[in-house]
């Protein structure tokens, strides 16, 4: 009992001292930090954060304002939750905030590729080099055009398997089917030739990356509590290292096969992404010498950043359409009137389907797969009236910004029409800071064009070719998984009912 009283008294004293220090510090004009809720010793503000991190930060912001400071994993983090302040960070002072804040919770010692990341790297020579390579080669328009046959083949494969299910009267896990589609397309774009030779390669890579993600997630959970992070009590750190080495072996084998075939089939040009990267690796006159580990990490990050985000957007769109039959009907009418009923919708039709575009925008607004934009301050900067010091970690809550009731009437509802009437001018590129599903500024997404092509065509084909009936109930239950990705908690299991068979075209 005495111990409990002492512990309780200690917590109260610590809280008082902390609050006092805060009041004194905030009253000093030279070190004015953004306001924030009172924190607890050791855990900081963890007790105020739920498993839905963007939502709990939005709730805190409604109390502490559009720029606030909280303690996460023992570190102060500045959270920005309105478009005006986001513009300061992502546009006005873009260069000063172009480095990335890594939500690592001390995981780097279990990452054999630590220090080789593109997605998480500081703003500097390596990032600029790779960004240029992405813009001019890897994800440039002409390069993406070369992959049209991959996208068409994979979409047709998905539709074919759904027609089969429809014929058998069997339900399908649509979410899983869409994830496989997204994975196969990216795998074939990156490793075209190897995938043709080994059809199981996309699944092997997905399994390998899936295991790495699983152990990283488990490890992040146990690492949140400061003192325990020194010890790998769960053994997940060891497992993460082991599965990453397996992935590394797979990569080395692929590199060797590329090298061998380059020598044997000399003169034959390859246009997959790994060939471009290996060419850059060999190029002695390149502005920067990239390393093998940087290529492996880039490859891994393209999968992590591109597969599930694209798949989640398509899944959410279909779930919202099932839940809103009037919107589904309107989209179908648009597709039928533009494309007709004798051929399958194709990529070149997309520009003539404005209602489809509005549906994709509304899906990304309501269910952004990247709801928190991470930044780190490179130079002391003043934002609003607060001093943001070099090294300060920043989270821009894109989810909260895209839920702002002053901009979006009834933000919880799925209303694509808002992008045809009030917000026609908002594009996908984060020019208007009220709509930023792909981020904004220098560190915005590099895969926007690819993601939009795949998302639009897949949604349009699934609606053109099938009626959808959920396996359980009439409405899909919109629940989110734990974490901050905004992914669906429940599988999207439904019966496809064929209305147009693309194979009989
Ligand atoms: C619907 C699909 C997608 C969404 C919603 C999405 C969203 C995002 C967001 C919010 C960011 C952070 C931007 C910022 O901090 O300002 C990002 C970064 C990134 N995305 Fe995407 N993304 C998608 C698809 C893709 C695809 C298909 C690829 C590649 C094939 C990709 C590659 C990347 C990379 C490499 C970055 C890091 C860029 C950097 O740090 O400079 N993404 N994405």
Short mmCIF file of C-alpha atoms and ligand atoms in Angstrom, two decimals:
data_model
loop_
_atom_site.label_atom_id
_atom_site.label_comp_id
_atom_site.label_asym_id
_atom_site.label_seq_id
_atom_site.Cartn_x
_atom_site.Cartn_y
_atom_site.Cartn_z
CA UNK A 1 0.00 0.00 0.00
CA UNK A 2 2.82 2.36 1.04
CA UNK A 3 4.56 1.66 -2.29
CA UNK A 4 1.41 2.59 -4.23
CA UNK A 5 1.06 5.88 -2.30
CA UNK A 6 4.75 6.73 -2.94
CA UNK A 7 4.39 5.89 -6.63
CA UNK A 8 1.21 7.94 -6.89
CA UNK A 9 2.84 10.92 -5.13
CA UNK A 10 5.85 10.60 -7.46
CA UNK A 11 3.63 10.75 -10.55
CA UNK A 12 1.79 13.84 -9.19
CA UNK A 13 5.08 15.63 -8.40
CA UNK A 14 6.54 14.73 -11.79
CA UNK A 15 3.42 16.05 -13.51
CA UNK A 16 3.51 19.30 -11.53
CA UNK A 17 7.21 19.86 -12.25
CA UNK A 18 6.66 19.16 -15.94
CA UNK A 19 3.68 21.52 -16.19
CA UNK A 20 5.64 24.24 -14.37
CA UNK A 21 8.64 23.83 -16.67
CA UNK A 22 6.28 24.01 -19.65
CA UNK A 23 4.60 27.21 -18.44
CA UNK A 24 8.00 28.84 -17.81
CA UNK A 25 9.40 27.67 -21.15
CA UNK A 26 6.34 28.77 -23.12
CA UNK A 27 6.34 32.19 -21.51
CA UNK A 28 9.89 32.76 -22.77
CA UNK A 29 9.51 34.31 -26.25
CA UNK A 30 12.77 32.83 -27.65
CA UNK A 31 11.68 29.18 -27.24
CA UNK A 32 7.96 29.28 -27.85
CA UNK A 33 6.83 25.79 -28.71
CA UNK A 34 3.37 24.93 -30.02
CA UNK A 35 0.84 24.09 -27.29
CA UNK A 36 -0.04 20.53 -26.36
CA UNK A 37 -1.78 18.39 -23.76
CA UNK A 38 -0.10 17.69 -20.38
CA UNK A 39 2.09 14.59 -20.68
CA UNK A 40 2.86 11.71 -18.31
CA UNK A 41 6.38 10.69 -17.27
CA UNK A 42 7.94 7.94 -19.43
CA UNK A 43 4.93 7.36 -21.72
CA UNK A 44 4.48 11.00 -22.78
CA UNK A 45 1.16 11.27 -24.61
CA UNK A 46 0.76 7.59 -25.52
CA UNK A 47 -2.31 7.29 -23.27
CA UNK A 48 -4.09 9.89 -25.45
CA UNK A 49 -3.43 8.07 -28.72
CA UNK A 50 -5.72 5.27 -29.90
CA UNK A 51 -4.96 2.55 -32.44
CA UNK A 52 -6.45 4.94 -35.04
CA UNK A 53 -3.60 7.46 -34.80
CA UNK A 54 -4.82 10.03 -37.41
CA UNK A 55 -8.26 10.16 -35.76
CA UNK A 56 -6.90 10.56 -32.22
CA UNK A 57 -4.53 13.33 -33.42
CA UNK A 58 -7.52 15.02 -35.10
CA UNK A 59 -9.45 14.93 -31.80
CA UNK A 60 -6.47 16.39 -29.90
CA UNK A 61 -6.08 19.14 -32.55
CA UNK A 62 -9.70 20.18 -32.06
CA UNK A 63 -8.62 21.07 -28.51
CA UNK A 64 -5.05 22.30 -28.90
CA UNK A 65 -5.19 23.88 -32.34
CA UNK A 66 -3.89 23.33 -35.88
CA UNK A 67 -0.27 23.26 -34.70
CA UNK A 68 0.39 21.37 -31.47
CA UNK A 69 3.25 19.46 -29.87
CA UNK A 70 2.98 15.97 -28.41
CA UNK A 71 5.45 13.41 -27.07
CA UNK A 72 5.67 10.17 -29.06
CA UNK A 73 8.19 7.42 -28.29
CA UNK A 74 9.89 9.88 -25.92
CA UNK A 75 10.38 12.52 -28.67
CA UNK A 76 8.52 15.81 -29.17
CA UNK A 77 6.55 15.79 -32.44
CA UNK A 78 4.82 18.82 -33.95
CA UNK A 79 1.44 17.90 -35.45
CA UNK A 80 -0.11 20.08 -38.15
CA UNK A 81 -3.84 19.67 -38.80
CA UNK A 82 -5.06 22.46 -41.07
CA UNK A 83 -4.39 23.39 -44.71
CA UNK A 84 -3.07 26.87 -43.91
CA UNK A 85 -0.27 25.58 -41.64
CA UNK A 86 0.36 22.59 -43.94
CA UNK A 87 0.99 25.09 -46.74
CA UNK A 88 3.71 26.73 -44.62
CA UNK A 89 5.47 23.37 -44.16
CA UNK A 90 4.89 21.75 -47.58
CA UNK A 91 5.04 24.79 -49.89
CA UNK A 92 6.39 28.04 -48.39
CA UNK A 93 9.22 26.31 -46.45
CA UNK A 94 9.27 23.08 -48.51
CA UNK A 95 13.09 22.80 -48.65
CA UNK A 96 13.46 23.47 -44.92
CA UNK A 97 11.14 20.54 -44.18
CA UNK A 98 12.16 18.18 -47.00
CA UNK A 99 13.75 15.54 -44.74
CA UNK A 100 11.74 12.62 -43.37
CA UNK A 101 10.81 11.84 -39.80
CA UNK A 102 11.16 8.07 -39.35
CA UNK A 103 8.60 6.49 -37.03
CA UNK A 104 11.16 3.85 -36.12
CA UNK A 105 10.81 3.40 -32.35
CA UNK A 106 14.46 2.25 -32.38
CA UNK A 107 14.03 -0.47 -35.00
CA UNK A 108 17.13 0.43 -36.99
CA UNK A 109 19.31 -2.20 -35.28
CA UNK A 110 17.05 -4.91 -36.73
CA UNK A 111 17.18 -3.43 -40.24
CA UNK A 112 20.04 -4.83 -42.31
CA UNK A 113 19.41 -2.08 -44.89
CA UNK A 114 19.55 0.75 -42.35
CA UNK A 115 20.85 3.96 -43.95
CA UNK A 116 19.98 2.88 -47.52
CA UNK A 117 16.37 4.08 -47.69
CA UNK A 118 15.01 6.45 -50.34
CA UNK A 119 11.54 6.87 -48.81
CA UNK A 120 12.96 7.75 -45.39
CA UNK A 121 16.20 9.48 -46.34
CA UNK A 122 17.19 12.98 -45.40
CA UNK A 123 16.92 15.66 -48.07
CA UNK A 124 20.29 15.60 -49.87
CA UNK A 125 22.34 14.28 -52.79
CA UNK A 126 21.03 10.68 -52.76
CA UNK A 127 17.37 11.71 -52.56
CA UNK A 128 17.80 14.28 -55.37
CA UNK A 129 19.58 11.72 -57.58
CA UNK A 130 16.89 9.06 -57.12
CA UNK A 131 14.02 11.52 -57.43
CA UNK A 132 15.42 12.65 -60.80
CA UNK A 133 15.80 9.02 -61.89
CA UNK A 134 12.15 8.35 -60.93
CA UNK A 135 10.89 11.47 -62.74
CA UNK A 136 12.92 11.09 -65.90
CA UNK A 137 13.13 7.31 -66.26
CA UNK A 138 11.59 4.84 -63.80
CA UNK A 139 8.11 6.43 -63.50
CA UNK A 140 8.15 8.83 -66.46
CA UNK A 141 5.09 8.78 -68.78
CA UNK A 142 6.78 6.97 -71.72
CA UNK A 143 8.17 4.30 -69.38
CA UNK A 144 4.69 3.72 -67.87
CA UNK A 145 3.23 3.48 -71.40
CA UNK A 146 5.59 0.55 -72.09
CA UNK A 147 3.83 -1.40 -69.32
CA UNK A 148 0.28 -1.09 -70.69
CA UNK A 149 0.27 -4.75 -71.82
CA UNK A 150 1.16 -5.85 -68.26
CA UNK A 151 -1.74 -3.83 -66.79
CA UNK A 152 -4.18 -5.12 -69.44
CA UNK A 153 -3.13 -8.76 -69.00
CA UNK A 154 -3.37 -8.63 -65.21
CA UNK A 155 -6.78 -6.89 -65.24
CA UNK A 156 -8.12 -9.46 -67.69
CA UNK A 157 -6.73 -12.27 -65.51
CA UNK A 158 -8.62 -10.87 -62.50
CA UNK A 159 -11.87 -10.43 -64.48
CA UNK A 160 -11.57 -13.97 -65.85
CA UNK A 161 -11.22 -15.47 -62.39
CA UNK A 162 -14.26 -13.44 -61.20
CA UNK A 163 -16.37 -14.62 -64.18
CA UNK A 164 -15.44 -18.16 -63.16
CA UNK A 165 -16.59 -17.52 -59.56
CA UNK A 166 -19.80 -15.99 -60.84
CA UNK A 167 -20.48 -19.06 -62.98
CA UNK A 168 -19.92 -21.32 -59.97
CA UNK A 169 -22.02 -19.07 -57.69
CA UNK A 170 -19.03 -18.86 -55.31
CA UNK A 171 -18.07 -15.78 -53.23
CA UNK A 172 -14.59 -14.27 -53.50
CA UNK A 173 -12.32 -12.32 -51.18
CA UNK A 174 -12.24 -9.30 -53.46
CA UNK A 175 -9.69 -7.50 -51.30
CA UNK A 176 -7.24 -10.38 -51.72
CA UNK A 177 -7.84 -10.57 -55.49
CA UNK A 178 -7.17 -6.81 -55.84
CA UNK A 179 -4.01 -7.01 -53.70
CA UNK A 180 -2.71 -9.81 -55.96
CA UNK A 181 -3.47 -7.70 -59.04
CA UNK A 182 -1.60 -4.69 -57.63
CA UNK A 183 1.34 -6.88 -56.54
CA UNK A 184 1.58 -8.70 -59.89
CA UNK A 185 1.56 -5.46 -61.89
CA UNK A 186 4.36 -3.88 -59.82
CA UNK A 187 6.36 -7.11 -59.83
CA UNK A 188 6.15 -7.45 -63.61
CA UNK A 189 7.04 -3.77 -64.10
CA UNK A 190 10.12 -4.17 -61.94
CA UNK A 191 11.21 -7.69 -62.94
CA UNK A 192 9.48 -8.22 -66.31
CA UNK A 193 11.74 -10.85 -67.80
CA UNK A 194 12.25 -12.89 -64.63
CA UNK A 195 8.47 -13.03 -63.97
CA UNK A 196 7.92 -14.43 -67.46
CA UNK A 197 10.45 -17.18 -66.70
CA UNK A 198 9.20 -17.90 -63.17
CA UNK A 199 5.43 -17.26 -62.80
CA UNK A 200 5.67 -17.90 -59.04
CA UNK A 201 8.10 -15.02 -58.52
CA UNK A 202 5.45 -12.32 -57.71
CA UNK A 203 4.01 -14.56 -54.95
CA UNK A 204 7.51 -15.43 -53.60
CA UNK A 205 8.34 -11.72 -53.33
CA UNK A 206 4.96 -10.88 -51.78
CA UNK A 207 5.40 -13.60 -49.15
CA UNK A 208 8.93 -12.49 -48.35
CA UNK A 209 7.95 -8.80 -47.99
CA UNK A 210 4.78 -9.80 -46.07
CA UNK A 211 6.91 -11.64 -43.47
CA UNK A 212 9.18 -8.59 -43.11
CA UNK A 213 6.14 -6.33 -42.59
CA UNK A 214 4.65 -8.72 -40.05
CA UNK A 215 7.77 -8.79 -37.85
CA UNK A 216 8.27 -5.02 -38.20
CA UNK A 217 4.69 -4.42 -37.02
CA UNK A 218 5.08 -6.80 -34.05
CA UNK A 219 8.40 -5.24 -33.15
CA UNK A 220 7.06 -1.65 -33.34
CA UNK A 221 4.39 -2.63 -30.85
CA UNK A 222 6.83 -3.93 -28.23
CA UNK A 223 9.30 -1.10 -28.91
CA UNK A 224 6.88 1.69 -28.06
CA UNK A 225 7.62 1.30 -24.35
CA UNK A 226 11.02 2.98 -24.00
CA UNK A 227 13.07 0.85 -21.55
CA UNK A 228 12.11 -2.50 -23.15
CA UNK A 229 13.38 -1.57 -26.57
CA UNK A 230 16.97 -2.46 -25.70
CA UNK A 231 16.02 -6.12 -25.45
CA UNK A 232 14.56 -8.24 -28.18
CA UNK A 233 12.37 -10.04 -25.63
CA UNK A 234 9.86 -11.31 -28.19
CA UNK A 235 12.55 -12.59 -30.58
CA UNK A 236 10.82 -10.70 -33.41
CA UNK A 237 13.97 -8.64 -34.03
CA UNK A 238 15.94 -11.82 -34.76
CA UNK A 239 13.14 -13.11 -37.00
CA UNK A 240 13.02 -9.81 -38.88
CA UNK A 241 16.75 -10.00 -39.56
CA UNK A 242 16.45 -13.59 -40.72
CA UNK A 243 13.56 -12.95 -43.20
CA UNK A 244 15.34 -9.86 -44.52
CA UNK A 245 18.44 -11.95 -45.24
CA UNK A 246 16.21 -14.39 -47.15
CA UNK A 247 14.88 -11.46 -49.19
CA UNK A 248 18.47 -10.32 -49.73
CA UNK A 249 19.37 -13.78 -51.08
CA UNK A 250 16.47 -13.60 -53.53
CA UNK A 251 17.62 -10.16 -54.69
CA UNK A 252 21.25 -11.28 -55.13
CA UNK A 253 20.06 -14.26 -57.19
CA UNK A 254 17.97 -11.95 -59.40
CA UNK A 255 20.89 -9.54 -59.86
CA UNK A 256 23.11 -12.45 -60.91
CA UNK A 257 20.55 -13.70 -63.42
CA UNK A 258 20.33 -10.19 -64.90
CA UNK A 259 24.12 -9.93 -65.09
CA UNK A 260 24.38 -13.38 -66.79
CA UNK A 261 21.64 -12.66 -69.31
CA UNK A 262 23.22 -9.28 -70.08
CA UNK A 263 26.43 -11.07 -71.04
CA UNK A 264 24.67 -13.87 -72.98
CA UNK A 265 21.94 -11.85 -74.78
CA UNK A 266 24.17 -8.82 -75.39
CA UNK A 267 22.48 -6.04 -77.31
CA UNK A 268 18.98 -7.05 -76.29
CA UNK A 269 17.34 -4.13 -74.46
CA UNK A 270 15.34 -4.69 -71.29
CA UNK A 271 12.88 -2.08 -70.12
CA UNK A 272 11.95 -3.32 -66.65
CA UNK A 273 12.77 -1.12 -63.67
CA UNK A 274 15.47 -3.37 -62.22
CA UNK A 275 17.38 -3.24 -65.53
CA UNK A 276 17.33 0.57 -65.42
CA UNK A 277 18.56 0.51 -61.81
CA UNK A 278 21.33 -2.01 -62.56
CA UNK A 279 22.35 0.04 -65.59
CA UNK A 280 22.62 3.10 -63.33
CA UNK A 281 24.62 0.99 -60.85
CA UNK A 282 27.14 0.06 -63.56
CA UNK A 283 27.31 3.53 -65.10
CA UNK A 284 30.74 4.86 -64.09
CA UNK A 285 29.91 8.34 -65.41
CA UNK A 286 26.68 8.69 -63.34
CA UNK A 287 26.47 11.76 -61.05
CA UNK A 288 26.32 9.42 -58.08
CA UNK A 289 27.45 5.85 -57.49
CA UNK A 290 24.49 3.94 -56.08
CA UNK A 291 25.13 0.75 -54.12
CA UNK A 292 23.63 -2.73 -54.31
CA UNK A 293 21.97 -2.25 -50.92
CA UNK A 294 20.41 1.00 -52.09
CA UNK A 295 18.91 -0.81 -55.11
CA UNK A 296 17.55 -3.62 -52.91
CA UNK A 297 16.05 -1.13 -50.47
CA UNK A 298 14.52 0.94 -53.29
CA UNK A 299 12.98 -2.20 -54.77
CA UNK A 300 11.55 -3.16 -51.36
CA UNK A 301 10.19 0.35 -50.81
CA UNK A 302 8.45 0.46 -54.19
CA UNK A 303 6.53 -2.64 -53.10
CA UNK A 304 5.82 -1.26 -49.61
CA UNK A 305 4.73 2.15 -50.91
CA UNK A 306 2.93 1.05 -54.05
CA UNK A 307 1.16 -2.31 -53.69
CA UNK A 308 -1.14 -2.00 -50.67
CA UNK A 309 -1.88 1.74 -51.12
CA UNK A 310 -3.21 1.17 -54.65
CA UNK A 311 -5.09 -2.00 -53.63
CA UNK A 312 -6.63 -0.28 -50.56
CA UNK A 313 -7.95 2.59 -52.70
CA UNK A 314 -9.67 0.18 -55.12
CA UNK A 315 -11.10 -1.89 -52.24
CA UNK A 316 -12.48 1.17 -50.41
CA UNK A 317 -14.02 2.50 -53.64
CA UNK A 318 -15.83 -0.81 -54.31
CA UNK A 319 -16.98 -1.05 -50.66
CA UNK A 320 -18.36 2.51 -50.80
CA UNK A 321 -20.09 1.79 -54.13
CA UNK A 322 -21.71 -1.35 -52.69
CA UNK A 323 -22.88 0.73 -49.70
CA UNK A 324 -24.16 3.53 -51.98
CA UNK A 325 -26.14 1.86 -54.82
CA UNK A 326 -27.28 5.20 -56.32
CA UNK A 327 -23.67 6.29 -56.81
CA UNK A 328 -22.81 2.88 -58.29
CA UNK A 329 -25.74 3.20 -60.72
CA UNK A 330 -24.65 6.69 -61.79
CA UNK A 331 -21.08 5.46 -62.42
CA UNK A 332 -22.33 2.51 -64.43
CA UNK A 333 -24.49 4.79 -66.57
CA UNK A 334 -21.44 6.96 -67.25
CA UNK A 335 -19.35 3.91 -68.28
CA UNK A 336 -22.15 2.42 -70.40
CA UNK A 337 -22.78 5.68 -72.22
CA UNK A 338 -19.07 6.36 -72.87
CA UNK A 339 -17.82 2.82 -73.55
CA UNK A 340 -20.98 1.00 -74.66
CA UNK A 341 -21.76 -2.62 -73.92
CA UNK A 342 -19.71 -4.42 -76.53
CA UNK A 343 -16.17 -3.83 -75.29
CA UNK A 344 -14.22 -3.62 -72.06
CA UNK A 345 -13.34 -0.18 -70.65
CA UNK A 346 -9.69 0.72 -71.36
CA UNK A 347 -7.08 3.20 -70.15
CA UNK A 348 -7.76 5.74 -72.89
CA UNK A 349 -11.44 5.97 -71.78
CA UNK A 350 -10.54 7.26 -68.32
CA UNK A 351 -10.18 10.91 -69.35
CA UNK A 352 -13.81 10.81 -70.51
CA UNK A 353 -15.16 9.50 -67.20
CA UNK A 354 -15.36 12.53 -64.85
CA UNK A 355 -17.71 10.86 -62.38
CA UNK A 356 -15.24 7.99 -61.97
CA UNK A 357 -12.50 10.55 -61.23
CA UNK A 358 -14.74 12.19 -58.62
CA UNK A 359 -15.31 8.76 -57.00
CA UNK A 360 -11.56 8.11 -56.82
CA UNK A 361 -11.00 11.56 -55.27
CA UNK A 362 -13.76 11.05 -52.71
CA UNK A 363 -12.39 7.58 -51.85
CA UNK A 364 -8.90 9.01 -51.26
CA UNK A 365 -10.32 11.92 -49.26
CA UNK A 366 -12.33 9.67 -46.96
CA UNK A 367 -9.89 6.74 -46.77
CA UNK A 368 -6.35 8.07 -47.44
CA UNK A 369 -3.85 5.16 -47.42
CA UNK A 370 -1.11 7.62 -46.36
CA UNK A 371 -2.94 9.75 -43.78
CA UNK A 372 0.14 11.15 -41.99
CA UNK A 373 2.87 13.01 -43.89
CA UNK A 374 6.20 12.81 -42.11
CA UNK A 375 8.78 15.60 -42.19
CA UNK A 376 11.85 16.77 -40.26
CA UNK A 377 12.95 20.38 -39.95
CA UNK A 378 16.38 21.09 -41.58
CA UNK A 379 16.78 24.73 -40.45
CA UNK A 380 15.36 26.75 -37.55
CA UNK A 381 12.11 28.12 -38.97
CA UNK A 382 9.18 30.15 -37.66
CA UNK A 383 5.78 28.60 -38.41
CA UNK A 384 2.77 30.67 -37.41
CA UNK A 385 4.18 32.31 -34.28
CA UNK A 386 6.19 29.31 -33.09
CA UNK A 387 9.90 28.56 -33.31
CA UNK A 388 10.49 25.19 -34.96
CA UNK A 389 14.05 24.10 -34.26
CA UNK A 390 16.34 22.07 -36.55
CA UNK A 391 15.68 18.36 -36.07
CA UNK A 392 12.06 18.83 -34.97
CA UNK A 393 9.83 15.97 -36.11
CA UNK A 394 6.65 16.95 -37.96
CA UNK A 395 3.45 15.06 -38.77
CA UNK A 396 1.03 16.69 -41.21
CA UNK A 397 -2.35 15.06 -40.57
CA UNK A 398 -3.68 14.80 -44.14
CA UNK A 399 -6.62 12.78 -42.83
CA UNK A 400 -7.73 15.62 -40.51
CA UNK A 401 -7.23 18.23 -43.27
CA UNK A 402 -9.42 16.24 -45.68
CA UNK A 403 -12.12 15.94 -43.00
CA UNK A 404 -12.32 19.70 -42.35
CA UNK A 405 -16.07 20.49 -42.09
CA UNK A 406 -15.42 24.11 -43.16
CA UNK A 407 -14.32 22.84 -46.56
CA UNK A 408 -16.12 19.52 -46.91
CA UNK A 409 -19.81 19.56 -46.06
CA UNK A 410 -20.71 16.38 -44.07
CA UNK A 411 -17.13 15.05 -44.26
CA UNK A 412 -18.07 11.59 -42.95
CA UNK A 413 -20.34 10.94 -45.93
CA UNK A 414 -19.29 9.57 -49.31
CA UNK A 415 -20.32 12.33 -51.77
CA UNK A 416 -18.29 12.25 -55.04
CA UNK A 417 -20.40 15.12 -56.43
CA UNK A 418 -18.49 17.55 -54.20
CA UNK A 419 -15.51 17.19 -56.59
CA UNK A 420 -17.71 18.02 -59.62
CA UNK A 421 -19.30 21.12 -58.12
CA UNK A 422 -17.49 22.90 -55.26
CA UNK A 423 -13.99 21.43 -55.56
CA UNK A 424 -13.56 20.89 -59.28
CA UNK A 425 -10.20 22.66 -59.19
CA UNK A 426 -8.62 20.25 -56.70
CA UNK A 427 -6.17 17.92 -58.46
CA UNK A 428 -4.30 14.87 -57.15
CA UNK A 429 -0.97 16.69 -56.88
CA UNK A 430 -1.53 18.57 -53.60
CA UNK A 431 -1.53 22.04 -55.23
CA UNK A 432 -4.54 22.91 -53.10
CA UNK A 433 -3.50 21.95 -49.58
CA UNK A 434 -7.09 20.99 -48.69
CA UNK A 435 -6.75 17.82 -50.81
CA UNK A 436 -3.46 15.96 -50.44
CA UNK A 437 -3.93 12.14 -50.60
CA UNK A 438 -0.54 11.79 -52.35
CA UNK A 439 1.15 14.39 -50.14
CA UNK A 440 2.51 17.65 -51.46
CA UNK A 441 5.80 19.39 -52.24
CA UNK A 442 9.19 17.79 -52.85
CA UNK A 443 8.45 14.58 -50.94
CA UNK A 444 5.06 13.96 -52.60
CA UNK A 445 4.36 10.48 -54.00
CA UNK A 446 6.35 9.46 -57.09
CA UNK A 447 3.84 6.77 -58.10
CA UNK A 448 0.74 8.99 -58.65
CA UNK A 449 0.41 8.34 -62.40
CA UNK A 450 0.80 4.58 -62.05
CA UNK A 451 -1.59 4.47 -59.06
CA UNK A 452 -4.28 6.49 -60.85
CA UNK A 453 -4.19 4.42 -64.04
CA UNK A 454 -4.50 1.12 -62.14
CA UNK A 455 -7.13 2.45 -59.71
CA UNK A 456 -9.38 4.00 -62.38
CA UNK A 457 -9.28 1.10 -64.82
CA UNK A 458 -9.80 -1.57 -62.16
CA UNK A 459 -12.78 0.18 -60.54
CA UNK A 460 -14.35 0.87 -63.95
CA UNK A 461 -13.93 -2.76 -65.12
CA UNK A 462 -15.28 -4.24 -61.87
CA UNK A 463 -18.40 -2.05 -62.15
CA UNK A 464 -18.83 -2.53 -65.90
CA UNK A 465 -18.55 -6.33 -65.75
CA UNK A 466 -20.26 -7.28 -62.47
CA UNK A 467 -23.07 -6.68 -60.04
CA UNK A 468 -21.85 -7.15 -56.47
CA UNK A 469 -23.57 -8.79 -53.53
CA UNK A 470 -21.89 -8.96 -50.11
CA UNK A 471 -21.62 -12.43 -48.59
CA UNK A 472 -22.90 -11.15 -45.23
CA UNK A 473 -25.51 -8.39 -45.03
CA UNK A 474 -26.33 -5.53 -47.39
CA UNK A 475 -23.77 -3.01 -46.17
CA UNK A 476 -20.03 -3.37 -45.79
CA UNK A 477 -19.02 -2.55 -42.20
CA UNK A 478 -16.49 0.30 -42.48
CA UNK A 479 -13.93 -0.47 -39.75
CA UNK A 480 -10.21 0.28 -39.78
CA UNK A 481 -7.31 -1.96 -38.78
CA UNK A 482 -4.97 -1.02 -35.95
CA UNK A 483 -2.10 1.26 -36.96
CA UNK A 484 -2.01 4.33 -39.12
CA UNK A 485 -2.46 3.01 -42.66
CA UNK A 486 -6.26 3.41 -42.66
CA UNK A 487 -6.62 -0.12 -44.14
CA UNK A 488 -9.84 -2.15 -43.93
CA UNK A 489 -10.28 -4.31 -40.82
CA UNK A 490 -12.76 -6.76 -42.36
CA UNK A 491 -12.27 -8.71 -45.59
CA UNK A 492 -14.41 -7.63 -48.55
CA UNK A 493 -16.06 -10.96 -49.33
CA UNK A 494 -18.73 -10.82 -52.04
CA UNK A 495 -20.45 -12.63 -54.90
CA UNK A 496 -19.64 -11.32 -58.38
CA UNK A 497 -22.66 -11.57 -60.74
CA UNK A 498 -21.53 -11.23 -64.34
CA UNK A 499 -23.36 -8.60 -66.42
CA UNK A 500 -20.73 -8.26 -69.18
CA UNK A 501 -18.25 -11.03 -69.92
CA UNK A 502 -15.02 -9.37 -71.18
CA UNK A 503 -13.82 -12.66 -72.66
CA UNK A 504 -16.78 -12.80 -75.06
CA UNK A 505 -15.92 -9.36 -76.44
C1 LIG B 1 -3.31 5.14 -54.32
C2 LIG B 1 -2.02 4.85 -54.20
C3 LIG B 1 -1.01 5.67 -53.45
C4 LIG B 1 -1.19 6.61 -52.47
C5 LIG B 1 -2.49 7.11 -51.88
C6 LIG B 1 0.13 7.08 -52.10
C7 LIG B 1 0.36 8.05 -51.14
C8 LIG B 1 1.62 8.52 -50.80
C9 LIG B 1 1.86 9.51 -49.78
C10 LIG B 1 0.80 10.20 -48.94
C11 LIG B 1 3.20 9.70 -49.73
C12 LIG B 1 3.94 10.68 -48.80
C13 LIG B 1 3.93 12.03 -49.48
C14 LIG B 1 4.40 13.17 -48.63
O1 LIG B 1 4.99 12.93 -47.57
O2 LIG B 1 4.18 14.35 -49.04
C15 LIG B 1 3.82 8.83 -50.70
C16 LIG B 1 5.17 8.75 -50.93
C17 LIG B 1 5.75 7.85 -51.79
N1 LIG B 1 5.10 6.99 -52.65
FE1 LIG B 1 3.08 6.79 -52.85
N2 LIG B 1 1.07 6.43 -52.84
C18 LIG B 1 0.42 5.56 -53.69
C19 LIG B 1 1.00 4.74 -54.63
C20 LIG B 1 2.34 4.66 -54.89
C21 LIG B 1 2.94 3.84 -55.91
C22 LIG B 1 2.16 2.98 -56.90
C23 LIG B 1 4.30 3.98 -55.80
C24 LIG B 1 5.40 3.37 -56.63
C25 LIG B 1 5.23 2.45 -57.52
C26 LIG B 1 4.55 4.91 -54.72
C27 LIG B 1 5.79 5.30 -54.29
C28 LIG B 1 6.03 6.26 -53.33
C29 LIG B 1 7.36 6.66 -52.89
C30 LIG B 1 8.68 6.07 -53.38
C31 LIG B 1 7.18 7.68 -51.94
C32 LIG B 1 8.28 8.44 -51.20
C33 LIG B 1 8.67 9.69 -51.97
C34 LIG B 1 9.76 10.50 -51.29
O3 LIG B 1 9.99 10.34 -50.09
O4 LIG B 1 10.35 11.36 -51.95
N3 LIG B 1 3.34 5.30 -54.18
N4 LIG B 1 2.83 8.12 -51.34
#
